[in-house]
């Protein structure tokens, strides 16, 4: 077998393969002999059909089958011989497949980039530290109460945080528009659910009152037909209900699956959950900084096949998350290209760090992570046992632990600055924190 390889770009390879005619004919004859054993031809007993008849009737199909199998087999042999690592299936271009001649074809494919991960010393990481203070715990309890607010009818004017039941009709230039009308809508004033000015226009309204509210749709409104346009809403207030926060009692605690009858016990459980959230938030922020640093220090070219595969995975995830009747391939690829490229590059870099430093998942850390996750459930022992009985889930945890070991490896050489902050700042998402600054 003859093989020649041409580098058509940094990652693309054009491989020309020639398979000797003798091997081709052997493969064709092997298939014809198999066919002869089972072929049913009028006038002949099964297995007794002359080879000349078999060849006349079935050689074209046998040759086509042999072509497909030989292309696959010889391509694999060639990449092993040339020590190439394809990043996707090849595009095959036949050159010659005539009887009695060598089989020649061209395989065009991309290879994984070859690189060594470097630049750990150039990575700067700010590592936060925080504690759950009593005030943080008190705030969390109030959040939990507000999340379970119930509303009771109120014989007074509506105020912010009240819930109103309304009917409304919206018009632009005197004409009703699609999606601008509804009946029996429940709306909490001050929630920001409606466009600016709508909720504010209902403050002070009473049940049975009709109000006309003039608003302007934001310039960046998702419906481009309405963006920037002035509208008039005629709103009828059917009822006004005031918020009532639940008491911190046993019935309230039970809603969270906590078998505590005392406030002290409930506070202790909530604190444990907050501390778990805090640890994870700090760990995530450190990891994101490390990954951003690795990306900046190790620019590599991404195989198109890998990026396309990742785009398709993100499309499927988007459809699963948002639902609807849309098919994944109907979503524009450009919506996901940047995220897909980042994922692919990080995957390659992390894999290379694992290889360079010969990292393997620390089974003690795997157990620790599973126990940490299980502690959020009522029967943690059962959750731990479930993970160790399910290889797929267990391997997912091992992958996370291995990624954390990559982060720890980088941190040993990176410039790390420790910073004490409040609980609220520590758990705040990175982008939200940046926007606040």
CSV table of C-alpha atoms in Angstrom, one decimal:
chain,number,residue,atom,x,y,z
A,1,UNK,CA,0.0,0.0,0.0
A,2,UNK,CA,1.4,3.4,-1.0
A,3,UNK,CA,0.6,6.5,1.1
A,4,UNK,CA,1.5,10.1,0.6
A,5,UNK,CA,0.4,13.0,2.9
A,6,UNK,CA,0.1,16.7,2.0
A,7,UNK,CA,-0.3,19.4,4.7
A,8,UNK,CA,-2.9,21.7,3.1
A,9,UNK,CA,-3.3,23.9,6.2
A,10,UNK,CA,-2.1,23.9,9.9
A,11,UNK,CA,-4.6,21.1,10.7
A,12,UNK,CA,-5.9,19.8,7.3
A,13,UNK,CA,-4.2,16.8,5.7
A,14,UNK,CA,-4.7,15.5,2.2
A,15,UNK,CA,-3.8,11.8,2.1
A,16,UNK,CA,-3.5,9.8,-1.1
A,17,UNK,CA,-3.7,6.1,-0.7
A,18,UNK,CA,-3.1,3.4,-3.3
A,19,UNK,CA,-4.2,-0.2,-2.6
A,20,UNK,CA,-2.6,-2.9,-4.8
A,21,UNK,CA,-4.9,-4.4,-7.4
A,22,UNK,CA,-4.2,-7.9,-6.0
A,23,UNK,CA,-5.6,-7.0,-2.6
A,24,UNK,CA,-8.7,-5.5,-4.3
A,25,UNK,CA,-9.4,-8.5,-6.4
A,26,UNK,CA,-8.9,-10.8,-3.4
A,27,UNK,CA,-11.6,-8.8,-1.5
A,28,UNK,CA,-13.9,-8.9,-4.5
A,29,UNK,CA,-13.4,-12.7,-5.0
A,30,UNK,CA,-13.9,-13.3,-1.2
A,31,UNK,CA,-17.3,-11.7,-1.5
A,32,UNK,CA,-18.3,-13.5,-4.6
A,33,UNK,CA,-17.4,-16.8,-3.0
A,34,UNK,CA,-19.6,-15.9,0.0
A,35,UNK,CA,-22.4,-15.0,-2.4
A,36,UNK,CA,-22.1,-18.3,-4.3
A,37,UNK,CA,-22.9,-20.2,-1.1
A,38,UNK,CA,-26.3,-18.6,-0.6
A,39,UNK,CA,-27.3,-17.2,-4.0
A,40,UNK,CA,-30.6,-18.4,-5.5
A,41,UNK,CA,-30.5,-18.5,-9.3
A,42,UNK,CA,-33.2,-20.1,-11.4
A,43,UNK,CA,-32.1,-23.4,-12.9
A,44,UNK,CA,-29.4,-24.1,-10.3
A,45,UNK,CA,-29.4,-25.7,-6.9
A,46,UNK,CA,-28.3,-23.5,-4.0
A,47,UNK,CA,-24.5,-23.6,-3.7
A,48,UNK,CA,-24.1,-25.1,-7.2
A,49,UNK,CA,-24.3,-21.9,-9.3
A,50,UNK,CA,-21.2,-21.6,-11.6
A,51,UNK,CA,-18.8,-18.9,-10.6
A,52,UNK,CA,-19.1,-17.4,-14.1
A,53,UNK,CA,-22.8,-16.8,-13.5
A,54,UNK,CA,-22.2,-15.5,-10.0
A,55,UNK,CA,-19.6,-13.1,-11.3
A,56,UNK,CA,-21.8,-11.9,-14.1
A,57,UNK,CA,-24.7,-11.2,-11.8
A,58,UNK,CA,-23.1,-10.1,-8.6
A,59,UNK,CA,-19.6,-8.7,-9.3
A,60,UNK,CA,-20.7,-5.1,-9.6
A,61,UNK,CA,-22.2,-5.2,-6.1
A,62,UNK,CA,-19.3,-7.2,-4.6
A,63,UNK,CA,-16.8,-4.6,-6.1
A,64,UNK,CA,-18.7,-1.7,-4.6
A,65,UNK,CA,-18.8,-3.4,-1.1
A,66,UNK,CA,-15.1,-4.2,-1.4
A,67,UNK,CA,-14.5,-0.5,-2.2
A,68,UNK,CA,-16.2,0.7,0.9
A,69,UNK,CA,-14.5,-1.8,3.2
A,70,UNK,CA,-11.1,-1.3,1.6
A,71,UNK,CA,-11.3,2.5,1.9
A,72,UNK,CA,-12.2,2.2,5.6
A,73,UNK,CA,-9.5,-0.4,6.4
A,74,UNK,CA,-6.7,1.2,4.4
A,75,UNK,CA,-7.4,4.6,5.8
A,76,UNK,CA,-7.1,3.3,9.3
A,77,UNK,CA,-3.8,1.5,8.4
A,78,UNK,CA,-2.5,4.6,6.8
A,79,UNK,CA,-3.1,6.9,9.8
A,80,UNK,CA,-1.5,4.4,12.1
A,81,UNK,CA,1.5,4.2,9.7
A,82,UNK,CA,1.8,7.9,9.4
A,83,UNK,CA,1.1,8.5,13.1
A,84,UNK,CA,-1.7,10.9,12.5
A,85,UNK,CA,-4.6,11.6,14.9
A,86,UNK,CA,-7.8,12.5,12.9
A,87,UNK,CA,-10.2,15.0,14.5
A,88,UNK,CA,-13.2,13.7,12.5
A,89,UNK,CA,-14.3,11.5,9.7
A,90,UNK,CA,-12.5,12.0,6.3
A,91,UNK,CA,-14.0,13.3,3.1
A,92,UNK,CA,-13.2,10.6,0.5
A,93,UNK,CA,-12.5,11.4,-3.2
A,94,UNK,CA,-12.1,8.2,-5.4
A,95,UNK,CA,-9.4,8.5,-8.0
A,96,UNK,CA,-9.3,5.1,-9.6
A,97,UNK,CA,-11.3,1.9,-9.1
A,98,UNK,CA,-11.0,0.0,-12.3
A,99,UNK,CA,-10.9,-3.8,-12.5
A,100,UNK,CA,-7.3,-5.1,-12.6
A,101,UNK,CA,-5.9,-1.7,-11.4
A,102,UNK,CA,-4.8,-0.3,-8.0
A,103,UNK,CA,-7.5,1.3,-5.9
A,104,UNK,CA,-6.6,4.9,-5.5
A,105,UNK,CA,-8.5,7.5,-3.4
A,106,UNK,CA,-7.8,10.8,-1.5
A,107,UNK,CA,-8.9,11.3,2.1
A,108,UNK,CA,-9.1,14.8,3.4
A,109,UNK,CA,-9.4,15.3,7.1
A,110,UNK,CA,-8.2,17.4,10.0
A,111,UNK,CA,-5.9,16.3,12.8
A,112,UNK,CA,-5.8,17.3,16.5
A,113,UNK,CA,-3.4,20.1,17.1
A,114,UNK,CA,-0.1,19.2,18.7
A,115,UNK,CA,1.1,21.5,21.4
A,116,UNK,CA,2.5,21.8,24.9
A,117,UNK,CA,0.5,23.7,27.5
A,118,UNK,CA,2.6,26.5,28.9
A,119,UNK,CA,2.3,29.9,30.5
A,120,UNK,CA,1.1,28.9,34.0
A,121,UNK,CA,3.3,31.6,35.5
A,122,UNK,CA,1.5,34.3,33.6
A,123,UNK,CA,-1.9,33.4,35.0
A,124,UNK,CA,-3.2,35.7,37.8
A,125,UNK,CA,-5.9,34.4,40.1
A,126,UNK,CA,-7.9,36.2,42.8
A,127,UNK,CA,-9.0,33.6,45.3
A,128,UNK,CA,-11.9,34.7,47.5
A,129,UNK,CA,-12.6,33.7,51.1
A,130,UNK,CA,-15.8,34.4,53.0
A,131,UNK,CA,-17.9,33.1,55.9
A,132,UNK,CA,-21.7,32.8,56.4
A,133,UNK,CA,-22.4,35.5,59.0
A,134,UNK,CA,-25.6,35.6,61.1
A,135,UNK,CA,-26.8,38.5,59.1
A,136,UNK,CA,-26.4,36.5,55.8
A,137,UNK,CA,-28.4,33.7,57.4
A,138,UNK,CA,-31.1,36.1,58.4
A,139,UNK,CA,-31.3,37.6,54.9
A,140,UNK,CA,-31.5,34.1,53.4
A,141,UNK,CA,-34.4,33.2,55.7
A,142,UNK,CA,-36.2,36.3,54.5
A,143,UNK,CA,-35.6,35.4,50.9
A,144,UNK,CA,-37.1,31.9,51.6
A,145,UNK,CA,-40.1,33.5,53.2
A,146,UNK,CA,-40.7,35.9,50.3
A,147,UNK,CA,-40.4,33.0,47.8
A,148,UNK,CA,-43.3,31.4,49.6
A,149,UNK,CA,-45.4,34.5,49.9
A,150,UNK,CA,-49.2,34.1,49.7
A,151,UNK,CA,-51.6,36.9,48.8
A,152,UNK,CA,-54.8,37.8,50.6
A,153,UNK,CA,-57.5,40.1,49.3
A,154,UNK,CA,-57.1,43.7,50.5
A,155,UNK,CA,-59.7,46.4,50.5
A,156,UNK,CA,-57.3,49.3,49.7
A,157,UNK,CA,-55.3,50.9,46.9
A,158,UNK,CA,-52.6,48.8,45.3
A,159,UNK,CA,-49.0,49.4,46.4
A,160,UNK,CA,-45.7,47.9,45.3
A,161,UNK,CA,-45.4,44.2,46.2
A,162,UNK,CA,-49.2,43.8,46.0
A,163,UNK,CA,-50.6,41.4,43.5
A,164,UNK,CA,-53.3,42.7,41.2
A,165,UNK,CA,-55.6,40.7,38.9
A,166,UNK,CA,-56.1,42.7,35.7
A,167,UNK,CA,-57.6,42.8,32.2
A,168,UNK,CA,-55.9,45.0,29.7
A,169,UNK,CA,-56.0,46.1,26.1
A,170,UNK,CA,-53.0,47.7,24.4
A,171,UNK,CA,-53.2,49.9,21.4
A,172,UNK,CA,-50.6,51.6,19.1
A,173,UNK,CA,-51.9,54.5,17.1
A,174,UNK,CA,-55.4,53.6,18.2
A,175,UNK,CA,-55.2,50.0,16.9
A,176,UNK,CA,-55.0,46.9,19.1
A,177,UNK,CA,-51.9,44.8,18.4
A,178,UNK,CA,-51.1,41.1,18.6
A,179,UNK,CA,-50.1,40.0,22.2
A,180,UNK,CA,-51.2,43.3,23.7
A,181,UNK,CA,-54.4,42.2,25.4
A,182,UNK,CA,-55.1,39.7,28.2
A,183,UNK,CA,-57.7,38.9,30.8
A,184,UNK,CA,-57.3,37.7,34.4
A,185,UNK,CA,-53.6,38.3,34.5
A,186,UNK,CA,-52.0,38.1,38.0
A,187,UNK,CA,-49.2,40.7,38.3
A,188,UNK,CA,-47.1,41.6,41.3
A,189,UNK,CA,-46.4,45.4,41.2
A,190,UNK,CA,-42.7,46.2,41.3
A,191,UNK,CA,-41.7,42.8,39.9
A,192,UNK,CA,-40.5,44.3,36.6
A,193,UNK,CA,-42.4,41.7,34.6
A,194,UNK,CA,-44.1,44.3,32.3
A,195,UNK,CA,-42.5,47.1,30.3
A,196,UNK,CA,-41.4,50.2,32.1
A,197,UNK,CA,-44.3,52.4,33.2
A,198,UNK,CA,-47.0,49.7,33.1
A,199,UNK,CA,-46.7,48.5,36.7
A,200,UNK,CA,-46.0,52.0,38.0
A,201,UNK,CA,-49.2,53.2,36.4
A,202,UNK,CA,-51.2,50.8,38.6
A,203,UNK,CA,-49.8,51.9,42.0
A,204,UNK,CA,-52.7,53.5,43.9
A,205,UNK,CA,-55.4,51.8,41.9
A,206,UNK,CA,-58.3,50.0,43.6
A,207,UNK,CA,-60.4,47.0,42.7
A,208,UNK,CA,-63.0,47.9,40.0
A,209,UNK,CA,-61.0,50.9,38.8
A,210,UNK,CA,-60.0,51.4,35.2
A,211,UNK,CA,-56.8,53.2,34.3
A,212,UNK,CA,-55.2,54.3,31.0
A,213,UNK,CA,-51.4,54.0,31.1
A,214,UNK,CA,-49.2,55.4,28.3
A,215,UNK,CA,-45.8,53.6,27.9
A,216,UNK,CA,-43.1,53.3,25.3
A,217,UNK,CA,-41.6,49.9,24.4
A,218,UNK,CA,-37.8,49.7,24.9
A,219,UNK,CA,-35.6,50.1,21.8
A,220,UNK,CA,-34.2,46.7,22.5
A,221,UNK,CA,-37.6,45.0,22.9
A,222,UNK,CA,-37.5,41.4,21.7
A,223,UNK,CA,-40.4,42.0,19.3
A,224,UNK,CA,-38.9,44.3,16.7
A,225,UNK,CA,-42.3,45.3,15.4
A,226,UNK,CA,-43.0,46.9,18.8
A,227,UNK,CA,-39.5,48.2,19.8
A,228,UNK,CA,-39.4,51.9,20.4
A,229,UNK,CA,-43.1,52.5,19.8
A,230,UNK,CA,-45.5,54.3,22.1
A,231,UNK,CA,-48.5,52.4,23.3
A,232,UNK,CA,-51.7,53.0,25.3
A,233,UNK,CA,-53.0,50.4,27.7
A,234,UNK,CA,-56.5,50.4,29.1
A,235,UNK,CA,-56.4,48.4,32.3
A,236,UNK,CA,-59.2,47.2,34.5
A,237,UNK,CA,-58.2,46.2,38.1
A,238,UNK,CA,-60.3,43.2,39.1
A,239,UNK,CA,-58.8,42.7,42.6
A,240,UNK,CA,-55.9,43.8,44.9
A,241,UNK,CA,-54.2,41.3,47.2
A,242,UNK,CA,-51.6,42.1,49.8
A,243,UNK,CA,-48.5,39.9,50.4
A,244,UNK,CA,-48.4,37.7,53.6
A,245,UNK,CA,-45.1,36.2,54.6
A,246,UNK,CA,-45.3,32.7,56.1
A,247,UNK,CA,-44.3,32.1,59.7
A,248,UNK,CA,-41.0,30.3,60.5
A,249,UNK,CA,-42.7,27.2,61.9
A,250,UNK,CA,-42.6,23.5,61.5
A,251,UNK,CA,-45.0,23.6,58.5
A,252,UNK,CA,-42.8,26.1,56.8
A,253,UNK,CA,-39.6,24.0,57.5
A,254,UNK,CA,-41.3,20.9,56.0
A,255,UNK,CA,-41.7,22.6,52.6
A,256,UNK,CA,-37.9,22.3,52.2
A,257,UNK,CA,-37.8,18.6,53.1
A,258,UNK,CA,-36.2,19.4,56.5
A,259,UNK,CA,-37.3,17.3,59.4
A,260,UNK,CA,-36.7,20.0,62.0
A,261,UNK,CA,-39.3,21.4,64.4
A,262,UNK,CA,-37.3,24.2,65.8
A,263,UNK,CA,-36.0,27.4,64.3
A,264,UNK,CA,-32.5,26.7,65.6
A,265,UNK,CA,-32.4,23.4,63.7
A,266,UNK,CA,-33.8,24.9,60.5
A,267,UNK,CA,-31.2,27.7,60.7
A,268,UNK,CA,-28.5,25.1,61.1
A,269,UNK,CA,-29.7,23.3,58.0
A,270,UNK,CA,-29.9,26.5,56.0
A,271,UNK,CA,-26.4,27.5,57.1
A,272,UNK,CA,-25.0,24.2,55.9
A,273,UNK,CA,-26.6,24.7,52.5
A,274,UNK,CA,-25.2,28.3,52.3
A,275,UNK,CA,-21.8,27.1,53.3
A,276,UNK,CA,-21.9,24.4,50.6
A,277,UNK,CA,-23.0,27.0,48.0
A,278,UNK,CA,-20.2,29.3,49.2
A,279,UNK,CA,-17.5,26.7,48.7
A,280,UNK,CA,-18.8,25.9,45.2
A,281,UNK,CA,-19.0,29.5,44.2
A,282,UNK,CA,-15.5,30.2,45.3
A,283,UNK,CA,-14.2,27.1,43.6
A,284,UNK,CA,-16.1,28.0,40.3
A,285,UNK,CA,-14.6,31.5,40.2
A,286,UNK,CA,-11.1,30.2,40.7
A,287,UNK,CA,-11.7,27.6,38.0
A,288,UNK,CA,-13.0,30.2,35.5
A,289,UNK,CA,-10.0,32.4,36.1
A,290,UNK,CA,-7.6,29.5,35.6
A,291,UNK,CA,-9.4,28.5,32.4
A,292,UNK,CA,-9.4,32.0,31.0
A,293,UNK,CA,-5.7,32.2,31.8
A,294,UNK,CA,-5.0,28.9,30.0
A,295,UNK,CA,-6.9,30.1,27.0
A,296,UNK,CA,-5.0,33.4,26.8
A,297,UNK,CA,-1.6,31.7,27.3
A,298,UNK,CA,-2.2,28.9,24.8
A,299,UNK,CA,-3.9,30.1,21.6
A,300,UNK,CA,-4.4,27.0,19.4
A,301,UNK,CA,-6.3,26.4,16.2
A,302,UNK,CA,-9.5,24.4,16.5
A,303,UNK,CA,-10.4,21.5,14.1
A,304,UNK,CA,-13.6,22.5,12.2
A,305,UNK,CA,-15.1,19.1,12.7
A,306,UNK,CA,-14.8,19.3,16.5
A,307,UNK,CA,-16.3,22.8,16.6
A,308,UNK,CA,-19.2,21.8,14.3
A,309,UNK,CA,-19.9,18.8,16.6
A,310,UNK,CA,-19.9,21.1,19.6
A,311,UNK,CA,-22.2,23.6,17.9
A,312,UNK,CA,-24.6,20.7,17.2
A,313,UNK,CA,-24.5,19.6,20.9
A,314,UNK,CA,-25.3,23.2,22.0
A,315,UNK,CA,-28.2,23.4,19.5
A,316,UNK,CA,-29.7,20.2,21.0
A,317,UNK,CA,-29.2,21.6,24.5
A,318,UNK,CA,-30.9,24.8,23.6
A,319,UNK,CA,-33.9,23.0,22.2
A,320,UNK,CA,-34.2,20.8,25.2
A,321,UNK,CA,-33.9,23.8,27.5
A,322,UNK,CA,-36.4,26.1,25.8
A,323,UNK,CA,-38.7,23.6,24.1
A,324,UNK,CA,-40.9,24.5,21.3
A,325,UNK,CA,-41.4,22.8,17.9
A,326,UNK,CA,-38.1,24.0,16.5
A,327,UNK,CA,-35.5,21.5,15.3
A,328,UNK,CA,-31.9,21.8,16.5
A,329,UNK,CA,-30.5,22.4,12.9
A,330,UNK,CA,-32.9,25.3,12.4
A,331,UNK,CA,-31.0,27.3,15.0
A,332,UNK,CA,-28.3,29.5,13.3
A,333,UNK,CA,-24.8,28.0,13.9
A,334,UNK,CA,-23.3,31.4,14.5
A,335,UNK,CA,-25.3,31.7,17.8
A,336,UNK,CA,-23.2,29.0,19.3
A,337,UNK,CA,-19.8,29.2,17.5
A,338,UNK,CA,-18.0,31.3,20.1
A,339,UNK,CA,-19.1,29.2,23.0
A,340,UNK,CA,-18.4,26.0,21.0
A,341,UNK,CA,-14.9,27.1,20.1
A,342,UNK,CA,-14.2,28.0,23.8
A,343,UNK,CA,-15.4,24.6,24.9
A,344,UNK,CA,-13.3,22.7,22.3
A,345,UNK,CA,-10.1,24.7,23.0
A,346,UNK,CA,-10.5,24.2,26.8
A,347,UNK,CA,-11.2,20.5,26.3
A,348,UNK,CA,-8.0,20.1,24.3
A,349,UNK,CA,-5.9,22.2,26.8
A,350,UNK,CA,-7.3,20.3,29.8
A,351,UNK,CA,-6.6,16.9,28.1
A,352,UNK,CA,-3.1,18.0,27.3
A,353,UNK,CA,-2.4,19.1,31.0
A,354,UNK,CA,-3.7,15.7,32.1
A,355,UNK,CA,-1.3,14.0,29.7
A,356,UNK,CA,1.7,16.2,30.5
A,357,UNK,CA,1.4,15.8,34.2
A,358,UNK,CA,0.1,12.2,34.1
A,359,UNK,CA,-2.9,13.1,36.2
A,360,UNK,CA,-5.5,10.5,37.3
A,361,UNK,CA,-8.7,11.1,39.3
A,362,UNK,CA,-8.0,11.0,43.0
A,363,UNK,CA,-10.5,8.4,44.2
A,364,UNK,CA,-10.5,9.9,47.7
A,365,UNK,CA,-11.6,13.3,46.2
A,366,UNK,CA,-14.2,11.5,44.1
A,367,UNK,CA,-15.7,10.0,47.3
A,368,UNK,CA,-15.5,13.4,49.0
A,369,UNK,CA,-17.3,15.1,46.2
A,370,UNK,CA,-20.1,12.5,46.1
A,371,UNK,CA,-20.6,12.7,49.8
A,372,UNK,CA,-20.7,16.5,49.5
A,373,UNK,CA,-23.5,16.3,46.9
A,374,UNK,CA,-25.3,13.6,48.8
A,375,UNK,CA,-25.4,15.7,52.0
A,376,UNK,CA,-28.1,17.9,50.4
A,377,UNK,CA,-30.5,14.9,50.5
A,378,UNK,CA,-32.4,13.3,53.3
A,379,UNK,CA,-30.8,9.9,52.8
A,380,UNK,CA,-27.2,10.7,51.9
A,381,UNK,CA,-26.0,7.1,52.2
A,382,UNK,CA,-28.5,6.0,49.6
A,383,UNK,CA,-27.3,8.7,47.2
A,384,UNK,CA,-23.6,7.7,47.7
A,385,UNK,CA,-24.5,4.0,47.0
A,386,UNK,CA,-26.5,5.0,43.9
A,387,UNK,CA,-23.4,6.8,42.4
A,388,UNK,CA,-21.2,3.8,43.0
A,389,UNK,CA,-23.7,1.5,41.3
A,390,UNK,CA,-23.9,3.7,38.2
A,391,UNK,CA,-20.7,3.8,36.2
A,392,UNK,CA,-21.8,6.7,33.9
A,393,UNK,CA,-22.6,9.0,36.8
A,394,UNK,CA,-19.5,7.9,38.7
A,395,UNK,CA,-17.3,8.6,35.7
A,396,UNK,CA,-18.9,12.1,35.3
A,397,UNK,CA,-17.8,12.8,38.9
A,398,UNK,CA,-14.3,11.5,38.2
A,399,UNK,CA,-14.1,13.9,35.2
A,400,UNK,CA,-15.0,16.8,37.4
A,401,UNK,CA,-12.4,15.8,40.0
A,402,UNK,CA,-9.8,15.4,37.3
A,403,UNK,CA,-10.6,18.9,36.0
A,404,UNK,CA,-10.2,20.2,39.6
A,405,UNK,CA,-6.8,18.5,39.7
A,406,UNK,CA,-5.9,20.4,36.5
A,407,UNK,CA,-6.9,23.6,38.2
A,408,UNK,CA,-4.8,22.7,41.3
A,409,UNK,CA,-1.8,21.9,39.0
A,410,UNK,CA,-2.0,25.4,37.4
A,411,UNK,CA,-2.5,27.2,40.8
A,412,UNK,CA,0.9,25.8,42.0
A,413,UNK,CA,2.6,28.0,39.4
A,414,UNK,CA,0.1,30.8,38.9
A,415,UNK,CA,0.1,34.1,40.8
A,416,UNK,CA,-2.6,33.7,43.4
A,417,UNK,CA,-3.9,36.6,45.5
A,418,UNK,CA,-6.2,35.8,48.4
A,419,UNK,CA,-9.0,38.3,49.2
A,420,UNK,CA,-11.6,38.3,52.0
A,421,UNK,CA,-15.0,39.3,51.0
A,422,UNK,CA,-18.6,39.1,52.2
A,423,UNK,CA,-20.8,36.1,51.6
A,424,UNK,CA,-22.9,38.0,49.2
A,425,UNK,CA,-20.0,39.1,47.1
A,426,UNK,CA,-18.5,35.6,47.1
A,427,UNK,CA,-21.6,33.9,45.8
A,428,UNK,CA,-22.5,36.6,43.3
A,429,UNK,CA,-21.9,35.4,39.7
A,430,UNK,CA,-18.8,36.8,38.1
A,431,UNK,CA,-20.5,38.8,35.4
A,432,UNK,CA,-23.0,40.3,37.8
A,433,UNK,CA,-20.1,41.4,40.1
A,434,UNK,CA,-18.3,42.9,37.1
A,435,UNK,CA,-21.4,44.8,36.0
A,436,UNK,CA,-21.8,46.2,39.6
A,437,UNK,CA,-18.3,47.5,39.5
